[in-house]
Amino acid sequence: DTGVSQDPRHKITKRGQNVTFRCDPISEHNRLYWYRQTLGQGPEFLTYFQNEAQLEKSRLLSDRFSAERPKGSFSTLEIQRTEQGDSAMYLCASSTGFEFHEQFFGPGTRLTVL
Amino acid sequence: SQQGEEDPQALSIQEGENATMNCSYKTSINNLQWYRQNSGRGLVHLILIRSNEREKHSGRLRVTLDTSKKSSSLLITASRAADTASYFCATGGVTGTASKLTFGTGTRLQVTL
């Protein structure tokens, strides 16, 4: 399967712990996005990369959140000192660099903070 | 924050009927996209309409866009049980934020046999 993959699919952690998620985009896509989705809501934009450069970050991305895409391929999203309010589905998407483009989403990582 | 609202929040129809859902947004856009989400497959792109287009078709899907009213509609004709899912509109900004998508709150569609 050459779609977007995310790992892990589920993560349960205790408040205060750090967690890291990984996203592998479609190989020829140079744009990679992270979104967060809570129950009953649409996805909310967190950040995006073009190749290895992080070009935009949402106000939702507090200083406890950090994202990297070191070689312009896979990306990691780390949450430090997790809080119960961080519980959500974290979605990764990728796209080509064309102006009008659809985004291809991965299955998501569901985070539960106890 | 969410770009806007989708209406209705939930819709229940019988197989074979048409389903119409509406999306309103707040700011100027570059394009508007519709996505489907179900528990089995995650978010799947359905159709993209550019800001200078008014209508677009793809199979059983028909999308309209009215930029003067900042609204869009998605029509699914001859619905099937497999169309049961949540449907989201998402807008792409004009400049600077053109790459990110801002999603609506979604319409939950239930198609019964």
PDB file of N, CA and C in Angstrom, chain B residues 19 21 34-36 44-48 55-64 73-79 83 87 109:
ATOM      1  N   ALA B  19     -29.098  12.893  -1.209  1.00  0.00           N
ATOM      2  CA  ALA B  19     -28.695  13.564   0.031  1.00  0.00           C
ATOM      3  C   ALA B  19     -28.036  14.882  -0.326  1.00  0.00           C
ATOM      4  N   MET B  21     -26.137  18.229   1.429  1.00  0.00           N
ATOM      5  CA  MET B  21     -25.563  18.855   2.605  1.00  0.00           C
ATOM      6  C   MET B  21     -24.913  20.177   2.211  1.00  0.00           C
ATOM      7  N   TRP B  34     -14.399  18.653  -0.568  1.00  0.00           N
ATOM      8  CA  TRP B  34     -15.265  17.809   0.263  1.00  0.00           C
ATOM      9  C   TRP B  34     -14.547  16.500   0.548  1.00  0.00           C
ATOM     10  N   TYR B  35     -14.627  16.071   1.816  1.00  0.00           N
ATOM     11  CA  TYR B  35     -14.019  14.825   2.263  1.00  0.00           C
ATOM     12  C   TYR B  35     -15.076  13.974   2.945  1.00  0.00           C
ATOM     13  N   ARG B  36     -14.870  12.672   2.880  1.00  0.00           N
ATOM     14  CA  ARG B  36     -15.725  11.712   3.584  1.00  0.00           C
ATOM     15  C   ARG B  36     -14.876  11.009   4.636  1.00  0.00           C
ATOM     16  N   VAL B  44     -11.237  10.616   3.269  1.00  0.00           N
ATOM     17  CA  VAL B  44     -11.023  10.366   1.856  1.00  0.00           C
ATOM     18  C   VAL B  44     -11.487  11.575   1.058  1.00  0.00           C
ATOM     19  N   HIS B  45     -10.646  12.060   0.156  1.00  0.00           N
ATOM     20  CA  HIS B  45     -10.984  13.200  -0.681  1.00  0.00           C
ATOM     21  C   HIS B  45     -12.048  12.807  -1.702  1.00  0.00           C
ATOM     22  N   LEU B  46     -13.065  13.661  -1.849  1.00  0.00           N
ATOM     23  CA  LEU B  46     -14.137  13.377  -2.805  1.00  0.00           C
ATOM     24  C   LEU B  46     -14.036  14.262  -4.045  1.00  0.00           C
ATOM     25  N   ILE B  47     -13.933  15.555  -3.835  1.00  0.00           N
ATOM     26  CA  ILE B  47     -14.001  16.479  -4.965  1.00  0.00           C
ATOM     27  C   ILE B  47     -13.437  17.835  -4.549  1.00  0.00           C
ATOM     28  N   LEU B  48     -12.840  18.528  -5.509  1.00  0.00           N
ATOM     29  CA  LEU B  48     -12.289  19.866  -5.284  1.00  0.00           C
ATOM     30  C   LEU B  48     -12.916  20.820  -6.282  1.00  0.00           C
ATOM     31  N   GLU B  55     -19.838  24.952 -10.440  1.00  0.00           N
ATOM     32  CA  GLU B  55     -20.424  23.625 -10.290  1.00  0.00           C
ATOM     33  C   GLU B  55     -19.426  22.596 -10.798  1.00  0.00           C
ATOM     34  N   LYS B  56     -19.467  21.432 -10.155  1.00  0.00           N
ATOM     35  CA  LYS B  56     -18.580  20.367 -10.585  1.00  0.00           C
ATOM     36  C   LYS B  56     -19.241  19.028 -10.293  1.00  0.00           C
ATOM     37  N   HIS B  57     -18.994  18.057 -11.176  1.00  0.00           N
ATOM     38  CA  HIS B  57     -19.593  16.740 -11.027  1.00  0.00           C
ATOM     39  C   HIS B  57     -18.500  15.692 -10.968  1.00  0.00           C
ATOM     40  N   SER B  58     -18.772  14.644 -10.198  1.00  0.00           N
ATOM     41  CA  SER B  58     -17.888  13.489 -10.189  1.00  0.00           C
ATOM     42  C   SER B  58     -18.743  12.283  -9.836  1.00  0.00           C
ATOM     43  N   GLY B  59     -19.047  11.450 -10.835  1.00  0.00           N
ATOM     44  CA  GLY B  59     -19.892  10.285 -10.591  1.00  0.00           C
ATOM     45  C   GLY B  59     -21.238  10.693 -10.032  1.00  0.00           C
ATOM     46  N   ARG B  60     -21.595  10.202  -8.864  1.00  0.00           N
ATOM     47  CA  ARG B  60     -22.881  10.538  -8.231  1.00  0.00           C
ATOM     48  C   ARG B  60     -22.824  11.819  -7.398  1.00  0.00           C
ATOM     49  N   LEU B  61     -21.714  12.492  -7.442  1.00  0.00           N
ATOM     50  CA  LEU B  61     -21.528  13.709  -6.645  1.00  0.00           C
ATOM     51  C   LEU B  61     -21.684  14.954  -7.504  1.00  0.00           C
ATOM     52  N   ARG B  62     -22.371  15.956  -6.937  1.00  0.00           N
ATOM     53  CA  ARG B  62     -22.464  17.260  -7.583  1.00  0.00           C
ATOM     54  C   ARG B  62     -22.182  18.316  -6.518  1.00  0.00           C
ATOM     55  N   VAL B  63     -21.237  19.164  -6.804  1.00  0.00           N
ATOM     56  CA  VAL B  63     -20.868  20.225  -5.865  1.00  0.00           C
ATOM     57  C   VAL B  63     -21.143  21.568  -6.511  1.00  0.00           C
ATOM     58  N   THR B  64     -21.702  22.469  -5.739  1.00  0.00           N
ATOM     59  CA  THR B  64     -21.869  23.850  -6.193  1.00  0.00           C
ATOM     60  C   THR B  64     -21.121  24.775  -5.236  1.00  0.00           C
ATOM     61  N   SER B  73     -22.613  23.404  -1.647  1.00  0.00           N
ATOM     62  CA  SER B  73     -23.468  22.272  -1.353  1.00  0.00           C
ATOM     63  C   SER B  73     -22.902  21.031  -2.023  1.00  0.00           C
ATOM     64  N   LEU B  74     -23.144  19.905  -1.384  1.00  0.00           N
ATOM     65  CA  LEU B  74     -22.770  18.602  -1.927  1.00  0.00           C
ATOM     66  C   LEU B  74     -24.036  17.777  -2.071  1.00  0.00           C
ATOM     67  N   LEU B  75     -24.279  17.305  -3.288  1.00  0.00           N
ATOM     68  CA  LEU B  75     -25.425  16.448  -3.560  1.00  0.00           C
ATOM     69  C   LEU B  75     -24.907  15.058  -3.896  1.00  0.00           C
ATOM     70  N   ILE B  76     -25.416  14.069  -3.193  1.00  0.00           N
ATOM     71  CA  ILE B  76     -25.128  12.671  -3.507  1.00  0.00           C
ATOM     72  C   ILE B  76     -26.418  12.074  -4.050  1.00  0.00           C
ATOM     73  N   THR B  77     -26.389  11.645  -5.290  1.00  0.00           N
ATOM     74  CA  THR B  77     -27.592  11.084  -5.892  1.00  0.00           C
ATOM     75  C   THR B  77     -27.630   9.564  -5.713  1.00  0.00           C
ATOM     76  N   ALA B  78     -28.836   9.028  -5.716  1.00  0.00           N
ATOM     77  CA  ALA B  78     -29.042   7.573  -5.632  1.00  0.00           C
ATOM     78  C   ALA B  78     -28.172   6.963  -4.537  1.00  0.00           C
ATOM     79  N   SER B  79     -28.366   7.420  -3.321  1.00  0.00           N
ATOM     80  CA  SER B  79     -27.482   7.037  -2.221  1.00  0.00           C
ATOM     81  C   SER B  79     -27.498   5.526  -1.972  1.00  0.00           C
ATOM     82  N   ASP B  83     -22.576   4.809   1.494  1.00  0.00           N
ATOM     83  CA  ASP B  83     -22.341   6.248   1.610  1.00  0.00           C
ATOM     84  C   ASP B  83     -22.447   6.727   3.060  1.00  0.00           C
ATOM     85  N   TYR B  87     -19.370  13.749   6.406  1.00  0.00           N
ATOM     86  CA  TYR B  87     -18.887  14.508   5.254  1.00  0.00           C
ATOM     87  C   TYR B  87     -18.454  15.890   5.729  1.00  0.00           C
ATOM     88  N   LEU B 109     -24.095  11.440   7.772  1.00  0.00           N
ATOM     89  CA  LEU B 109     -25.111  10.875   6.879  1.00  0.00           C
ATOM     90  C   LEU B 109     -25.318   9.405   7.203  1.00  0.00           C
TER      91      LEU B 109
END
